[in-house]
Coordinates of C-alpha atoms in Angstrom, one line a residue:
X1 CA -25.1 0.0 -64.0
X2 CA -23.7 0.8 -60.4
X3 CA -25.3 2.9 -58.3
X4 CA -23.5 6.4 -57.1
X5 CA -25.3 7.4 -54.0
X6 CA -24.7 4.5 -52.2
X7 CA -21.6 4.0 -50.5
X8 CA -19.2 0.6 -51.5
X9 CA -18.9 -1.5 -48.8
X10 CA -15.0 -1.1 -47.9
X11 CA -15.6 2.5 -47.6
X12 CA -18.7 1.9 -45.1
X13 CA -15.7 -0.5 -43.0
X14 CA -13.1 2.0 -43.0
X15 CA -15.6 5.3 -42.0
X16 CA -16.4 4.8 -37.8
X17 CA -19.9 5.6 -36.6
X18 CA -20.2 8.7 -35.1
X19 CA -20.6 6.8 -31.4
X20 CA -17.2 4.5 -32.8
X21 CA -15.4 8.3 -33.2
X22 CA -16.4 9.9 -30.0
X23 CA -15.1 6.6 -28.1
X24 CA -11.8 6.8 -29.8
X25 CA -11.3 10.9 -29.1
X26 CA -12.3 9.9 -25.5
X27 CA -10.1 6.7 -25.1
X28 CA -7.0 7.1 -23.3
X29 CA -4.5 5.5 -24.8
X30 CA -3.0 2.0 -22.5
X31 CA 0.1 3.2 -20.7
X32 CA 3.2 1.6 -21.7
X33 CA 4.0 -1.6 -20.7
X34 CA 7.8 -3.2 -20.1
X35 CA 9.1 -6.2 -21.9
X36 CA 7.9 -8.1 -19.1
X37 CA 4.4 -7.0 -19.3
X38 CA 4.4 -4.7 -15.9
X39 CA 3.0 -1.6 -15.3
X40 CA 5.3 1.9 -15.5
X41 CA 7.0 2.2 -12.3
X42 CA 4.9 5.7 -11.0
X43 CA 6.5 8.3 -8.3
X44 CA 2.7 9.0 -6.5
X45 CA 2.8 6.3 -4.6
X46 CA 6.2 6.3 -2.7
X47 CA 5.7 10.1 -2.3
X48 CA 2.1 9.6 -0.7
X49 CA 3.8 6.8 1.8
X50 CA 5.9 9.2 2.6
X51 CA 3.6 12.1 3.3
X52 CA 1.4 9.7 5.1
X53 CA 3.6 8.3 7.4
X54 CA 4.7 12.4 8.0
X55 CA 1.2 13.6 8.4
X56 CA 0.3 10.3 10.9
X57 CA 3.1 11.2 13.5
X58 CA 2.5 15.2 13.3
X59 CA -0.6 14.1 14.6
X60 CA 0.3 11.9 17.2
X61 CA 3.1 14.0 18.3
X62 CA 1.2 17.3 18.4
X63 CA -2.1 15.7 19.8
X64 CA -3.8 15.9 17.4
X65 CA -7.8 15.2 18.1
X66 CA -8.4 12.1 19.4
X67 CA -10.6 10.7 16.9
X68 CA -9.1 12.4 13.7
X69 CA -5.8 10.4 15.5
X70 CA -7.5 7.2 15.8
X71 CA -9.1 6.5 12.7
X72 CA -5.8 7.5 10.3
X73 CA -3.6 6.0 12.6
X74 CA -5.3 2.8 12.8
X75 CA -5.9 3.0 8.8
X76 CA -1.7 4.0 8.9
X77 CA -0.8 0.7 10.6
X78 CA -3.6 -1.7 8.9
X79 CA -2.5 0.1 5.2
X80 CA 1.2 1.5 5.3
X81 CA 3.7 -0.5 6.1
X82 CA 3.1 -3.6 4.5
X83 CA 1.6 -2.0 0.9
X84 CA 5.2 0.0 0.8
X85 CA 7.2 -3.1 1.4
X86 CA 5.0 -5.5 -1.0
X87 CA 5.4 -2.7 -3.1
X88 CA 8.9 -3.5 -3.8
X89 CA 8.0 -7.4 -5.5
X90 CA 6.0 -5.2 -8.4
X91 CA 2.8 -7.8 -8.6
X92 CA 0.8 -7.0 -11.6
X93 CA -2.3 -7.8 -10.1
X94 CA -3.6 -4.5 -7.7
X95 CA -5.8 -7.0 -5.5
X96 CA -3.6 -9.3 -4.6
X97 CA -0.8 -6.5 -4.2
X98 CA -3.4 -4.6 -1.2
X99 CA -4.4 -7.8 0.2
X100 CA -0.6 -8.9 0.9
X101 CA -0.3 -5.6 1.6
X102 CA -2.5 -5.7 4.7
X103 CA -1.6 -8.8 5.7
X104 CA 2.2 -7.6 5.9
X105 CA 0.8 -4.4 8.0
X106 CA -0.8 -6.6 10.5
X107 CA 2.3 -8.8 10.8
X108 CA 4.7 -6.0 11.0
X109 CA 2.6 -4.3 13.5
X110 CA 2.1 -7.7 15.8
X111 CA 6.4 -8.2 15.3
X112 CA 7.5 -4.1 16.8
X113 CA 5.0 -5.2 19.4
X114 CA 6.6 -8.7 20.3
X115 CA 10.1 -6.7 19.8
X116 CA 9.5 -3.6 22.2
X117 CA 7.6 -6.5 24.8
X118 CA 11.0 -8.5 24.4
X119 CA 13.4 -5.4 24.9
X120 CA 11.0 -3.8 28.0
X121 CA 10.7 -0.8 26.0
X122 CA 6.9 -0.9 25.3
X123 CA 6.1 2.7 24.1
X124 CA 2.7 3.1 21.3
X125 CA 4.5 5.9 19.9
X126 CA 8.0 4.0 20.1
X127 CA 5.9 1.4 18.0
X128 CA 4.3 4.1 15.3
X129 CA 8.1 5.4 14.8
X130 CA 9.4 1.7 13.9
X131 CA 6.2 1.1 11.4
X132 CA 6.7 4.7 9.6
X133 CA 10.4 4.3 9.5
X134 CA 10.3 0.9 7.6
X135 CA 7.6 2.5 5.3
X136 CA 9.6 5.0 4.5
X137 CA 12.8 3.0 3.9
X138 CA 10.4 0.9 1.4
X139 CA 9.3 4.0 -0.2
X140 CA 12.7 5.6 -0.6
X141 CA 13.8 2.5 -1.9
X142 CA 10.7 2.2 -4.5
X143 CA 11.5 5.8 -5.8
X144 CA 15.7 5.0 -6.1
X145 CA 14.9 1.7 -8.4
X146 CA 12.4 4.1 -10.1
X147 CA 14.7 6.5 -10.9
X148 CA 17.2 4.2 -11.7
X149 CA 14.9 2.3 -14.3
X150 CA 13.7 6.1 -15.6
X151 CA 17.5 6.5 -16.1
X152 CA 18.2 3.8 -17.7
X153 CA 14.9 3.6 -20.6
X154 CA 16.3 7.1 -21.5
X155 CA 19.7 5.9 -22.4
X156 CA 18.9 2.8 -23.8
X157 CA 16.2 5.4 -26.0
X158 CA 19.0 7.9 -27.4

């Protein structure tokens, strides 16, 4: 004779825990991933480049305070430049993207400077402009292959 109460072991399997159930309602499902294995391309980050490199020379040209000036510029040209532009290689690992990334900065920055010193046209400012216009040409570049890869996912789709 079987016992009723108890219930049969595939059915104990299939059932979660109540802890197994509220870690799959709070899971977020993983984000698609392309054929390759990369991440989504995202619109964030070229817009934020953008509004950065914006919000760095309202300060600088409005004089702004000196020390609200000096810290984000300083994080601008040790950040900025070089994340937009390594940006554009799509590594897959975030570390390795922020270190390049700030080693690009700091070479960009020391190669306006050698450039303006070269041409006798030293100017900080001059210098600022150079590093926020080739961020933004990275990040305008970024968000046109994005779009173009959006465009192209939703016709291959339908």
């Amino acid at each position: 004779m079987t016992n009723t109460t108890e219930p049969s072991v595939a059915n104990r399997k299939s059932v979660p825990s109540p802890r197994q159930a509220t870690g799959m309602l709070l899971r977020r499902p993983a984000p698609p991933r392309g054929q390759d294995g990369s991440r989504p391309p995202t619109v964030w980050p070229p817009l934020l480049t953008l509004l950065a490199g914006a919000g760095v020379l309202a300060l600088v040209l409005l004089s702004g305070p000196a020390t609200v000036r000096a810290v984000a510029v300083l994080a601008y040209l040790a950040i900025v430049p070089g994340l937009a532009c390594v940006r554009l290689i799509r590594l897959p690992d975030r570390l390795t993207q922020f270190v390049l990334g700030v080693a690009l900065s700091l070479a960009l920055g020391t190669l306006v400077a050698q450039a303006m010193v070269q041409l006798r046209r030293w100017s900080p400012t001059l210098g600022l402009c150079a590093l926020v216009a080739i961020a933004s040409v990275a990040a305008l570049t970024e968000l046109i292959r994005n779009r173009r890869i959006a465009r192209r996912g939703r016709v291959s789709s339908s």
